[in-house]
PDB file of C-alpha atoms in Angstrom:
ATOM      1  CA  MET R   1      -2.757 -51.698  10.345  1.00 57.00           C
ATOM      2  CA  SER R   2      -6.227 -50.650  11.533  1.00 73.00           C
ATOM      3  CA  ARG R   3      -8.720 -49.591   8.865  1.00 85.00           C
ATOM      4  CA  ALA R   4     -10.864 -47.662  11.380  1.00 94.00           C
ATOM      5  CA  LEU R   5     -11.824 -44.103  10.511  1.00 95.00           C
ATOM      6  CA  SER R   6     -11.101 -41.183  12.775  1.00 94.00           C
ATOM      7  CA  ARG R   7     -14.053 -39.691  14.604  1.00 95.00           C
ATOM      8  CA  SER R   8     -14.124 -36.678  12.292  1.00 95.00           C
ATOM      9  CA  GLN R   9     -13.944 -38.887   9.178  1.00 96.00           C
ATOM     10  CA  LEU R  10     -16.859 -41.007  10.342  1.00 97.00           C
ATOM     11  CA  GLN R  11     -18.834 -37.887  11.197  1.00 97.00           C
ATOM     12  CA  ARG R  12     -18.261 -36.703   7.624  1.00 97.00           C
ATOM     13  CA  VAL R  13     -19.691 -39.965   6.281  1.00 98.00           C
ATOM     14  CA  VAL R  14     -22.727 -39.733   8.567  1.00 98.00           C
ATOM     15  CA  LYS R  15     -23.279 -36.090   7.608  1.00 98.00           C
ATOM     16  CA  ALA R  16     -23.277 -37.035   3.914  1.00 98.00           C
ATOM     17  CA  ILE R  17     -25.946 -39.690   4.542  1.00 98.00           C
ATOM     18  CA  THR R  18     -28.168 -37.586   6.790  1.00 97.00           C
ATOM     19  CA  LYS R  19     -28.047 -34.622   4.399  1.00 97.00           C
ATOM     20  CA  TYR R  20     -30.456 -36.575   2.203  1.00 96.00           C
ATOM     21  CA  TYR R  21     -32.063 -38.882   4.779  1.00 97.00           C
ATOM     22  CA  PRO R  22     -32.526 -36.982   8.066  1.00 95.00           C
ATOM     23  CA  PRO R  23     -32.746 -39.227  11.144  1.00 95.00           C
ATOM     24  CA  SER R  24     -35.920 -37.436  12.228  1.00 93.00           C
ATOM     25  CA  TYR R  25     -37.727 -38.959   9.231  1.00 94.00           C
ATOM     26  CA  ALA R  26     -37.271 -42.528  10.523  1.00 94.00           C
ATOM     27  CA  ASP R  27     -40.165 -44.220  12.312  1.00 92.00           C
ATOM     28  CA  SER R  28     -38.660 -44.422  15.795  1.00 88.00           C
ATOM     29  CA  SER R  29     -41.746 -46.224  17.152  1.00 89.00           C
ATOM     30  CA  TRP R  30     -40.221 -49.501  15.912  1.00 92.00           C
ATOM     31  CA  ASP R  31     -37.271 -48.884  13.586  1.00 94.00           C
ATOM     32  CA  ASN R  32     -33.631 -49.013  14.702  1.00 95.00           C
ATOM     33  CA  THR R  33     -31.692 -46.503  12.630  1.00 96.00           C
ATOM     34  CA  GLY R  34     -28.550 -44.416  12.853  1.00 97.00           C
ATOM     35  CA  LEU R  35     -24.935 -45.257  13.655  1.00 98.00           C
ATOM     36  CA  LEU R  36     -25.378 -48.761  15.043  1.00 97.00           C
ATOM     37  CA  ILE R  37     -21.690 -49.678  15.201  1.00 97.00           C
ATOM     38  CA  ASP R  38     -19.130 -46.922  15.831  1.00 97.00           C
ATOM     39  CA  CYS R  39     -15.546 -48.104  15.382  1.00 96.00           C
ATOM     40  CA  SER R  40     -14.023 -44.646  15.014  1.00 96.00           C
ATOM     41  CA  VAL R  41     -10.783 -43.750  16.756  1.00 94.00           C
ATOM     42  CA  ASP R  42      -9.289 -40.451  17.873  1.00 92.00           C
ATOM     43  CA  GLN R  43      -6.553 -40.664  15.252  1.00 87.00           C
ATOM     44  CA  ALA R  44      -6.802 -42.801  12.107  1.00 81.00           C
ATOM     45  CA  SER R  45      -3.793 -44.561  10.640  1.00 80.00           C
ATOM     46  CA  THR R  46      -1.915 -42.739   7.903  1.00 74.00           C
ATOM     47  CA  ASN R  47      -3.541 -42.893   4.448  1.00 83.00           C
ATOM     48  CA  VAL R  48      -6.863 -44.193   5.806  1.00 89.00           C
ATOM     49  CA  GLU R  49      -9.773 -42.570   3.944  1.00 93.00           C
ATOM     50  CA  PRO R  50     -13.498 -43.359   4.058  1.00 95.00           C
ATOM     51  CA  LYS R  51     -14.681 -46.159   1.779  1.00 97.00           C
ATOM     52  CA  VAL R  52     -18.320 -47.141   2.263  1.00 98.00           C
ATOM     53  CA  LEU R  53     -19.975 -50.390   1.176  1.00 98.00           C
ATOM     54  CA  LEU R  54     -23.676 -49.999   0.330  1.00 98.00           C
ATOM     55  CA  THR R  55     -26.010 -52.933   0.961  1.00 98.00           C
ATOM     56  CA  VAL R  56     -29.660 -53.624   1.722  1.00 98.00           C
ATOM     57  CA  ASP R  57     -28.966 -56.480   4.150  1.00 98.00           C
ATOM     58  CA  LEU R  58     -25.795 -56.911   6.181  1.00 98.00           C
ATOM     59  CA  THR R  59     -25.187 -60.660   5.920  1.00 97.00           C
ATOM     60  CA  ALA R  60     -22.024 -62.603   6.702  1.00 97.00           C
ATOM     61  CA  SER R  61     -21.094 -62.670   3.002  1.00 98.00           C
ATOM     62  CA  VAL R  62     -21.466 -58.885   2.805  1.00 98.00           C
ATOM     63  CA  VAL R  63     -19.261 -58.493   5.900  1.00 98.00           C
ATOM     64  CA  GLN R  64     -16.580 -60.581   4.188  1.00 98.00           C
ATOM     65  CA  GLU R  65     -16.981 -58.466   1.050  1.00 98.00           C
ATOM     66  CA  ALA R  66     -16.433 -55.292   3.085  1.00 98.00           C
ATOM     67  CA  VAL R  67     -13.240 -56.772   4.506  1.00 97.00           C
ATOM     68  CA  ASP R  68     -12.011 -57.947   1.099  1.00 97.00           C
ATOM     69  CA  LYS R  69     -12.699 -54.553  -0.504  1.00 97.00           C
ATOM     70  CA  HIS R  70     -10.944 -52.701   2.339  1.00 96.00           C
ATOM     71  CA  CYS R  71     -14.046 -50.758   3.369  1.00 97.00           C
ATOM     72  CA  ASN R  72     -14.129 -49.037   6.757  1.00 96.00           C
ATOM     73  CA  ALA R  73     -17.842 -48.218   6.852  1.00 98.00           C
ATOM     74  CA  ILE R  74     -21.051 -49.884   5.719  1.00 98.00           C
ATOM     75  CA  LEU R  75     -24.333 -48.213   4.859  1.00 98.00           C
ATOM     76  CA  ALA R  76     -26.867 -50.993   5.455  1.00 98.00           C
ATOM     77  CA  TYR R  77     -30.355 -49.937   4.407  1.00 98.00           C
ATOM     78  CA  HIS R  78     -32.037 -52.395   6.788  1.00 97.00           C
ATOM     79  CA  PRO R  79     -31.205 -52.132  10.499  1.00 95.00           C
ATOM     80  CA  PHE R  80     -28.421 -54.571  11.328  1.00 93.00           C
ATOM     81  CA  ILE R  81     -29.300 -54.704  15.020  1.00 93.00           C
ATOM     82  CA  PHE R  82     -33.003 -55.522  15.095  1.00 91.00           C
ATOM     83  CA  PRO R  83     -35.094 -55.412  17.122  1.00 84.00           C
ATOM     84  CA  SER R  84     -32.521 -55.221  19.921  1.00 85.00           C
ATOM     85  CA  TRP R  85     -29.774 -57.313  21.471  1.00 90.00           C
ATOM     86  CA  LYS R  86     -29.267 -57.801  25.203  1.00 88.00           C
ATOM     87  CA  ASN R  87     -25.978 -59.617  24.724  1.00 91.00           C
ATOM     88  CA  LEU R  88     -23.661 -60.902  21.997  1.00 91.00           C
ATOM     89  CA  ASN R  89     -23.446 -64.659  21.539  1.00 92.00           C
ATOM     90  CA  PRO R  90     -21.864 -65.664  18.212  1.00 92.00           C
ATOM     91  CA  TYR R  91     -22.728 -69.327  18.841  1.00 92.00           C
ATOM     92  CA  LYS R  92     -26.475 -68.656  18.961  1.00 91.00           C
ATOM     93  CA  ASN R  93     -26.922 -65.786  16.504  1.00 91.00           C
ATOM     94  CA  PRO R  94     -24.923 -65.429  13.255  1.00 92.00           C
ATOM     95  CA  GLN R  95     -25.622 -61.679  13.242  1.00 93.00           C
ATOM     96  CA  HIS R  96     -23.796 -61.410  16.560  1.00 95.00           C
ATOM     97  CA  LYS R  97     -20.820 -63.164  14.984  1.00 95.00           C
ATOM     98  CA  SER R  98     -20.873 -60.639  12.141  1.00 96.00           C
ATOM     99  CA  ALA R  99     -21.056 -57.726  14.597  1.00 96.00           C
ATOM    100  CA  ILE R 100     -18.001 -58.977  16.457  1.00 96.00           C
ATOM    101  CA  ARG R 101     -16.131 -59.406  13.160  1.00 96.00           C
ATOM    102  CA  LEU R 102     -16.984 -55.845  12.112  1.00 97.00           C
ATOM    103  CA  ILE R 103     -15.773 -54.424  15.411  1.00 96.00           C
ATOM    104  CA  GLN R 104     -12.557 -56.421  15.196  1.00 95.00           C
ATOM    105  CA  GLU R 105     -11.979 -55.117  11.671  1.00 96.00           C
ATOM    106  CA  GLY R 106     -12.790 -51.515  12.623  1.00 96.00           C
ATOM    107  CA  ILE R 107     -15.770 -51.239  10.253  1.00 97.00           C
ATOM    108  CA  SER R 108     -18.567 -48.892  11.359  1.00 98.00           C
ATOM    109  CA  VAL R 109     -22.211 -49.405  10.345  1.00 98.00           C
ATOM    110  CA  TYR R 110     -24.914 -46.816   9.627  1.00 98.00           C
ATOM    111  CA  CYS R 111     -28.533 -47.854   8.928  1.00 98.00           C
ATOM    112  CA  PRO R 112     -31.012 -45.233   7.595  1.00 98.00           C
ATOM    113  CA  HIS R 113     -33.988 -47.489   6.635  1.00 97.00           C
ATOM    114  CA  THR R 114     -37.330 -45.659   7.013  1.00 96.00           C
ATOM    115  CA  ALA R 115     -35.624 -42.268   6.694  1.00 96.00           C
ATOM    116  CA  VAL R 116     -34.883 -43.287   3.083  1.00 97.00           C
ATOM    117  CA  ASP R 117     -38.484 -44.452   2.621  1.00 96.00           C
ATOM    118  CA  ALA R 118     -39.890 -41.159   3.851  1.00 95.00           C
ATOM    119  CA  ALA R 119     -37.536 -38.656   2.202  1.00 94.00           C
ATOM    120  CA  LYS R 120     -38.332 -36.725  -0.958  1.00 92.00           C
ATOM    121  CA  ASP R 121     -36.444 -38.372  -3.841  1.00 93.00           C
ATOM    122  CA  GLY R 122     -36.022 -41.430  -1.627  1.00 95.00           C
ATOM    123  CA  VAL R 123     -36.696 -45.036  -2.513  1.00 97.00           C
ATOM    124  CA  ASN R 124     -40.474 -44.629  -2.862  1.00 96.00           C
ATOM    125  CA  ASP R 125     -40.173 -41.763  -5.346  1.00 94.00           C
ATOM    126  CA  TRP R 126     -37.695 -43.934  -7.262  1.00 95.00           C
ATOM    127  CA  LEU R 127     -40.354 -46.669  -7.412  1.00 96.00           C
ATOM    128  CA  VAL R 128     -42.867 -44.190  -8.828  1.00 94.00           C
ATOM    129  CA  TYR R 129     -40.673 -43.514 -11.835  1.00 90.00           C
ATOM    130  CA  GLY R 130     -40.314 -47.231 -12.476  1.00 92.00           C
ATOM    131  CA  VAL R 131     -44.076 -47.827 -12.342  1.00 93.00           C
ATOM    132  CA  ALA R 132     -44.698 -45.032 -14.826  1.00 87.00           C
ATOM    133  CA  GLY R 133     -42.043 -46.351 -17.193  1.00 83.00           C
ATOM    134  CA  HIS R 134     -39.655 -43.422 -16.791  1.00 72.00           C
ATOM    135  CA  ASP R 135     -35.957 -43.346 -16.104  1.00 63.00           C
ATOM    136  CA  TRP R 136     -35.034 -41.925 -12.698  1.00 56.00           C
ATOM    137  CA  TYR R 137     -35.451 -38.145 -12.802  1.00 55.00           C
ATOM    138  CA  GLY R 138     -37.187 -38.466 -16.171  1.00 50.00           C
ATOM    139  CA  VAL R 139     -40.200 -36.444 -17.286  1.00 50.00           C
ATOM    140  CA  VAL R 140     -43.189 -37.270 -15.087  1.00 58.00           C
ATOM    141  CA  SER R 141     -45.559 -34.452 -15.967  1.00 63.00           C
ATOM    142  CA  ASN R 142     -48.320 -37.029 -16.456  1.00 76.00           C
ATOM    143  CA  VAL R 143     -47.985 -38.334 -12.890  1.00 86.00           C
ATOM    144  CA  VAL R 144     -49.226 -36.774  -9.642  1.00 90.00           C
ATOM    145  CA  ILE R 145     -47.305 -37.967  -6.576  1.00 91.00           C
ATOM    146  CA  GLU R 146     -48.600 -37.553  -3.025  1.00 92.00           C
ATOM    147  CA  PRO R 147     -46.989 -38.893   0.164  1.00 92.00           C
ATOM    148  CA  ILE R 148     -48.786 -41.499   2.229  1.00 91.00           C
ATOM    149  CA  LYS R 149     -47.940 -40.359   5.723  1.00 79.00           C
ATOM    150  CA  GLY R 150     -48.506 -43.603   7.574  1.00 66.00           C
ATOM    151  CA  ASN R 151     -47.442 -43.429  11.202  1.00 61.00           C
ATOM    152  CA  CYS R 152     -45.282 -40.535  10.155  1.00 58.00           C
ATOM    153  CA  ILE R 153     -42.624 -38.844  12.199  1.00 53.00           C
ATOM    154  CA  ASN R 154     -43.665 -35.911  14.396  1.00 53.00           C
ATOM    155  CA  GLY R 155     -46.155 -33.926  12.339  1.00 53.00           C
ATOM    156  CA  GLU R 156     -43.603 -31.201  11.624  1.00 55.00           C
ATOM    157  CA  GLU R 157     -41.951 -32.848   8.634  1.00 62.00           C
ATOM    158  CA  PRO R 158     -42.113 -31.286   5.125  1.00 69.00           C
ATOM    159  CA  SER R 159     -45.334 -31.946   3.240  1.00 72.00           C
ATOM    160  CA  GLU R 160     -43.643 -34.232   0.694  1.00 82.00           C
ATOM    161  CA  VAL R 161     -42.365 -36.634   3.364  1.00 90.00           C
ATOM    162  CA  GLY R 162     -44.174 -39.938   3.950  1.00 92.00           C
ATOM    163  CA  TYR R 163     -43.583 -43.681   4.161  1.00 94.00           C
ATOM    164  CA  GLY R 164     -45.415 -44.491   0.929  1.00 95.00           C
ATOM    165  CA  ARG R 165     -46.647 -42.794  -2.211  1.00 96.00           C
ATOM    166  CA  LEU R 166     -50.069 -42.311  -3.790  1.00 96.00           C
ATOM    167  CA  VAL R 167     -49.671 -42.086  -7.558  1.00 95.00           C
ATOM    168  CA  THR R 168     -52.289 -40.788  -9.989  1.00 95.00           C
ATOM    169  CA  LEU R 169     -51.658 -41.344 -13.693  1.00 93.00           C
ATOM    170  CA  ALA R 170     -53.095 -38.740 -16.067  1.00 89.00           C
ATOM    171  CA  THR R 171     -53.027 -41.400 -18.767  1.00 90.00           C
ATOM    172  CA  PRO R 172     -54.113 -44.779 -17.368  1.00 94.00           C
ATOM    173  CA  LEU R 173     -51.987 -47.862 -17.998  1.00 95.00           C
ATOM    174  CA  THR R 174     -52.974 -51.488 -18.173  1.00 97.00           C
ATOM    175  CA  LEU R 175     -51.873 -53.813 -15.417  1.00 98.00           C
ATOM    176  CA  GLN R 176     -49.718 -55.631 -17.967  1.00 97.00           C
ATOM    177  CA  GLN R 177     -47.920 -52.408 -18.913  1.00 96.00           C
ATOM    178  CA  ILE R 178     -47.189 -51.700 -15.254  1.00 96.00           C
ATOM    179  CA  VAL R 179     -45.928 -55.239 -14.671  1.00 97.00           C
ATOM    180  CA  ASP R 180     -43.544 -54.842 -17.617  1.00 97.00           C
ATOM    181  CA  ASN R 181     -42.395 -51.417 -16.355  1.00 95.00           C
ATOM    182  CA  ILE R 182     -41.695 -52.743 -12.862  1.00 97.00           C
ATOM    183  CA  LYS R 183     -39.695 -55.752 -14.039  1.00 97.00           C
ATOM    184  CA  LYS R 184     -37.553 -53.481 -16.202  1.00 95.00           C
ATOM    185  CA  ALA R 185     -37.067 -50.863 -13.469  1.00 94.00           C
ATOM    186  CA  LEU R 186     -36.152 -53.387 -10.764  1.00 96.00           C
ATOM    187  CA  GLY R 187     -34.107 -55.623 -13.051  1.00 94.00           C
ATOM    188  CA  ILE R 188     -36.024 -58.757 -12.108  1.00 95.00           C
ATOM    189  CA  ASP R 189     -37.590 -61.462 -14.258  1.00 94.00           C
ATOM    190  CA  TYR R 190     -40.668 -62.217 -12.192  1.00 95.00           C
ATOM    191  CA  VAL R 191     -43.243 -60.486 -10.001  1.00 97.00           C
ATOM    192  CA  GLN R 192     -46.336 -61.879  -8.276  1.00 97.00           C
ATOM    193  CA  VAL R 193     -49.655 -60.414  -9.341  1.00 98.00           C
ATOM    194  CA  ALA R 194     -53.188 -60.672  -7.985  1.00 98.00           C
ATOM    195  CA  SER R 195     -56.095 -59.368 -10.044  1.00 97.00           C
ATOM    196  CA  PRO R 196     -59.793 -60.177 -10.371  1.00 96.00           C
ATOM    197  CA  ASN R 197     -59.253 -59.985 -14.145  1.00 94.00           C
ATOM    198  CA  GLU R 198     -57.148 -62.786 -15.599  1.00 92.00           C
ATOM    199  CA  ASN R 199     -56.420 -60.675 -18.676  1.00 96.00           C
ATOM    200  CA  PHE R 200     -53.998 -58.033 -17.362  1.00 96.00           C
ATOM    201  CA  ASP R 201     -54.344 -56.079 -20.623  1.00 95.00           C
ATOM    202  CA  LYS R 202     -57.951 -55.366 -19.713  1.00 95.00           C
ATOM    203  CA  HIS R 203     -57.333 -54.306 -16.100  1.00 97.00           C
ATOM    204  CA  ILE R 204     -56.972 -50.523 -16.281  1.00 97.00           C
ATOM    205  CA  ILE R 205     -54.905 -48.786 -13.613  1.00 97.00           C
ATOM    206  CA  ARG R 206     -55.060 -45.081 -12.855  1.00 96.00           C
ATOM    207  CA  ARG R 207     -54.340 -44.779  -9.139  1.00 97.00           C
ATOM    208  CA  ILE R 208     -51.585 -46.671  -7.338  1.00 98.00           C
ATOM    209  CA  ALA R 209     -50.510 -46.986  -3.700  1.00 97.00           C
ATOM    210  CA  LEU R 210     -46.906 -48.081  -3.361  1.00 98.00           C
ATOM    211  CA  CYS R 211     -44.429 -48.703  -0.569  1.00 97.00           C
ATOM    212  CA  ALA R 212     -40.925 -50.147  -0.657  1.00 97.00           C
ATOM    213  CA  GLY R 213     -40.370 -53.262   1.451  1.00 97.00           C
ATOM    214  CA  SER R 214     -43.517 -54.237   3.333  1.00 96.00           C
ATOM    215  CA  GLY R 215     -46.508 -52.016   2.598  1.00 95.00           C
ATOM    216  CA  SER R 216     -48.936 -53.490   5.114  1.00 94.00           C
ATOM    217  CA  GLY R 217     -48.783 -50.793   7.799  1.00 92.00           C
ATOM    218  CA  VAL R 218     -48.617 -47.923   5.316  1.00 94.00           C
ATOM    219  CA  PHE R 219     -51.568 -49.142   3.266  1.00 95.00           C
ATOM    220  CA  LYS R 220     -53.725 -49.460   6.385  1.00 92.00           C
ATOM    221  CA  SER R 221     -53.490 -45.686   6.853  1.00 87.00           C
ATOM    222  CA  LEU R 222     -54.676 -44.996   3.299  1.00 91.00           C
ATOM    223  CA  HIS R 223     -58.220 -43.622   2.951  1.00 88.00           C
ATOM    224  CA  GLU R 224     -58.219 -42.934  -0.807  1.00 91.00           C
ATOM    225  CA  GLU R 225     -59.489 -45.480  -3.326  1.00 94.00           C
ATOM    226  CA  VAL R 226     -56.786 -47.001  -5.519  1.00 97.00           C
ATOM    227  CA  ASP R 227     -56.656 -49.511  -8.375  1.00 98.00           C
ATOM    228  CA  LEU R 228     -53.309 -51.113  -7.532  1.00 98.00           C
ATOM    229  CA  TYR R 229     -51.240 -51.864  -4.433  1.00 98.00           C
ATOM    230  CA  TYR R 230     -47.532 -52.249  -5.213  1.00 98.00           C
ATOM    231  CA  THR R 231     -44.952 -53.304  -2.628  1.00 98.00           C
ATOM    232  CA  GLY R 232     -42.364 -55.935  -1.739  1.00 97.00           C
ATOM    233  CA  GLU R 233     -44.583 -58.130   0.419  1.00 97.00           C
ATOM    234  CA  LEU R 234     -48.066 -58.424   1.920  1.00 98.00           C
ATOM    235  CA  SER R 235     -49.795 -61.149   3.895  1.00 97.00           C
ATOM    236  CA  HIS R 236     -51.977 -63.726   2.160  1.00 98.00           C
ATOM    237  CA  HIS R 237     -55.158 -62.321   3.708  1.00 98.00           C
ATOM    238  CA  GLU R 238     -54.332 -58.747   2.751  1.00 97.00           C
ATOM    239  CA  ILE R 239     -53.774 -59.750  -0.874  1.00 98.00           C
ATOM    240  CA  LEU R 240     -56.988 -61.780  -0.887  1.00 98.00           C
ATOM    241  CA  ARG R 241     -58.978 -58.869   0.537  1.00 97.00           C
ATOM    242  CA  TYR R 242     -57.642 -56.401  -2.021  1.00 97.00           C
ATOM    243  CA  ARG R 243     -58.321 -58.740  -4.932  1.00 97.00           C
ATOM    244  CA  GLU R 244     -61.847 -59.521  -3.708  1.00 97.00           C
ATOM    245  CA  SER R 245     -62.427 -55.755  -3.621  1.00 96.00           C
ATOM    246  CA  GLY R 246     -61.601 -55.525  -7.315  1.00 96.00           C
ATOM    247  CA  LYS R 247     -58.056 -54.222  -6.833  1.00 97.00           C
ATOM    248  CA  ALA R 248     -54.782 -55.439  -8.278  1.00 98.00           C
ATOM    249  CA  VAL R 249     -51.702 -56.292  -6.202  1.00 98.00           C
ATOM    250  CA  ILE R 250     -48.068 -56.561  -7.294  1.00 98.00           C
ATOM    251  CA  VAL R 251     -45.433 -57.920  -4.889  1.00 98.00           C
ATOM    252  CA  CYS R 252     -41.785 -58.453  -5.800  1.00 96.00           C
ATOM    253  CA  ASN R 253     -40.095 -59.837  -2.654  1.00 96.00           C
ATOM    254  CA  HIS R 254     -39.195 -57.374   0.067  1.00 96.00           C
ATOM    255  CA  SER R 255     -35.723 -56.161  -0.808  1.00 96.00           C
ATOM    256  CA  ASN R 256     -36.165 -56.256  -4.596  1.00 97.00           C
ATOM    257  CA  THR R 257     -38.102 -53.002  -4.261  1.00 97.00           C
ATOM    258  CA  GLU R 258     -35.115 -51.367  -2.528  1.00 97.00           C
ATOM    259  CA  ARG R 259     -31.875 -52.757  -3.954  1.00 97.00           C
ATOM    260  CA  GLY R 260     -31.755 -50.892  -7.268  1.00 96.00           C
ATOM    261  CA  PHE R 261     -32.066 -47.571  -5.460  1.00 97.00           C
ATOM    262  CA  LEU R 262     -28.653 -48.043  -3.853  1.00 97.00           C
ATOM    263  CA  LYS R 263     -26.909 -48.195  -7.213  1.00 93.00           C
ATOM    264  CA  GLU R 264     -29.016 -45.731  -9.166  1.00 90.00           C
ATOM    265  CA  GLU R 265     -29.339 -43.026  -6.548  1.00 94.00           C
ATOM    266  CA  MET R 266     -27.773 -43.458  -3.103  1.00 97.00           C
ATOM    267  CA  SER R 267     -24.274 -44.246  -4.396  1.00 97.00           C
ATOM    268  CA  LYS R 268     -24.334 -41.171  -6.628  1.00 96.00           C
ATOM    269  CA  LYS R 269     -25.477 -38.905  -3.809  1.00 96.00           C
ATOM    270  CA  LEU R 270     -22.618 -40.037  -1.566  1.00 97.00           C
ATOM    271  CA  SER R 271     -20.147 -39.545  -4.403  1.00 97.00           C
ATOM    272  CA  LYS R 272     -21.373 -35.969  -4.815  1.00 96.00           C
ATOM    273  CA  GLN R 273     -20.510 -35.434  -1.160  1.00 96.00           C
ATOM    274  CA  GLY R 274     -16.978 -36.701  -1.772  1.00 97.00           C
ATOM    275  CA  ILE R 275     -17.529 -40.092  -0.115  1.00 97.00           C
ATOM    276  CA  ARG R 276     -15.934 -42.998  -1.972  1.00 97.00           C
ATOM    277  CA  ASN R 277     -18.325 -45.938  -2.053  1.00 98.00           C
ATOM    278  CA  VAL R 278     -19.098 -49.264  -3.702  1.00 98.00           C
ATOM    279  CA  VAL R 279     -22.386 -51.157  -4.003  1.00 98.00           C
ATOM    280  CA  SER R 280     -22.337 -54.697  -2.661  1.00 98.00           C
ATOM    281  CA  GLU R 281     -22.167 -57.532  -5.167  1.00 98.00           C
ATOM    282  CA  MET R 282     -23.017 -60.136  -2.525  1.00 98.00           C
ATOM    283  CA  ASP R 283     -26.282 -58.547  -1.364  1.00 97.00           C
ATOM    284  CA  ALA R 284     -29.372 -60.287  -2.768  1.00 96.00           C
ATOM    285  CA  ASP R 285     -32.951 -61.025  -1.803  1.00 95.00           C
ATOM    286  CA  PRO R 286     -32.989 -64.263   0.241  1.00 94.00           C
ATOM    287  CA  LEU R 287     -35.895 -65.650  -1.805  1.00 91.00           C
ATOM    288  CA  ARG R 288     -35.354 -66.951  -5.331  1.00 87.00           C
ATOM    289  CA  VAL R 289     -37.859 -68.097  -7.948  1.00 85.00           C
ATOM    290  CA  VAL R 290     -36.867 -71.617  -9.059  1.00 85.00           C
TER     291      VAL R 290
END
């Protein structure tokens, strides 16, 4: 029996996602977002209802998990088809093999990526709360949050939309306090830190630029002075330049800055829209500290 959703069912899933993360917010200059695999049919089999698997990366193990958990749609934060494919050859590209498997199983794939980065109450706002040591949607009266526009959308987006965040703390924190806050918020044991001061308790932080994933392009558009750059990854020379300028840098591996948001926020939002969903247990950052 096919697990594929009907066209109207899949449209309901997409509508629930785009309610919070409008496609117009995505950076179309390079990103590949939206409904990347559409397996919907005119008429779904009896008793087929939407069940969405949430993941950051759509790997072969996550595809198998979707099959095993009887999901018929996947919300993959990162674009599954990237940058573009001219043909499908499962013998040369394992992602192509996964795409063919998904189509055979009738599992559709939606990828929002930078729309989630840009949106108000998206992944970057979630990171702000973690830096400040607050629970998600906690009291943040001592924090001023401004969007970092970056190469942002079309100039007509709401003022709070942007691909990064500029955070000003009314009460400064030490670098060590922020490191501890981030590890707790992200649920990870280690982060990488660059600072001109070897004693993190003496490096005072008041202004922070942050960006989920890779902050390189977003930080280049920043004109304000900051004390700390916080993101998933930066190049060696970028980190060196920031440290030599007296700034601190915290990097956590790319997807570690994004994964917790799926469970703590995105899953709950879909549930509020009546979309049954599960967060992947197989999804993990490809880099491990050993």
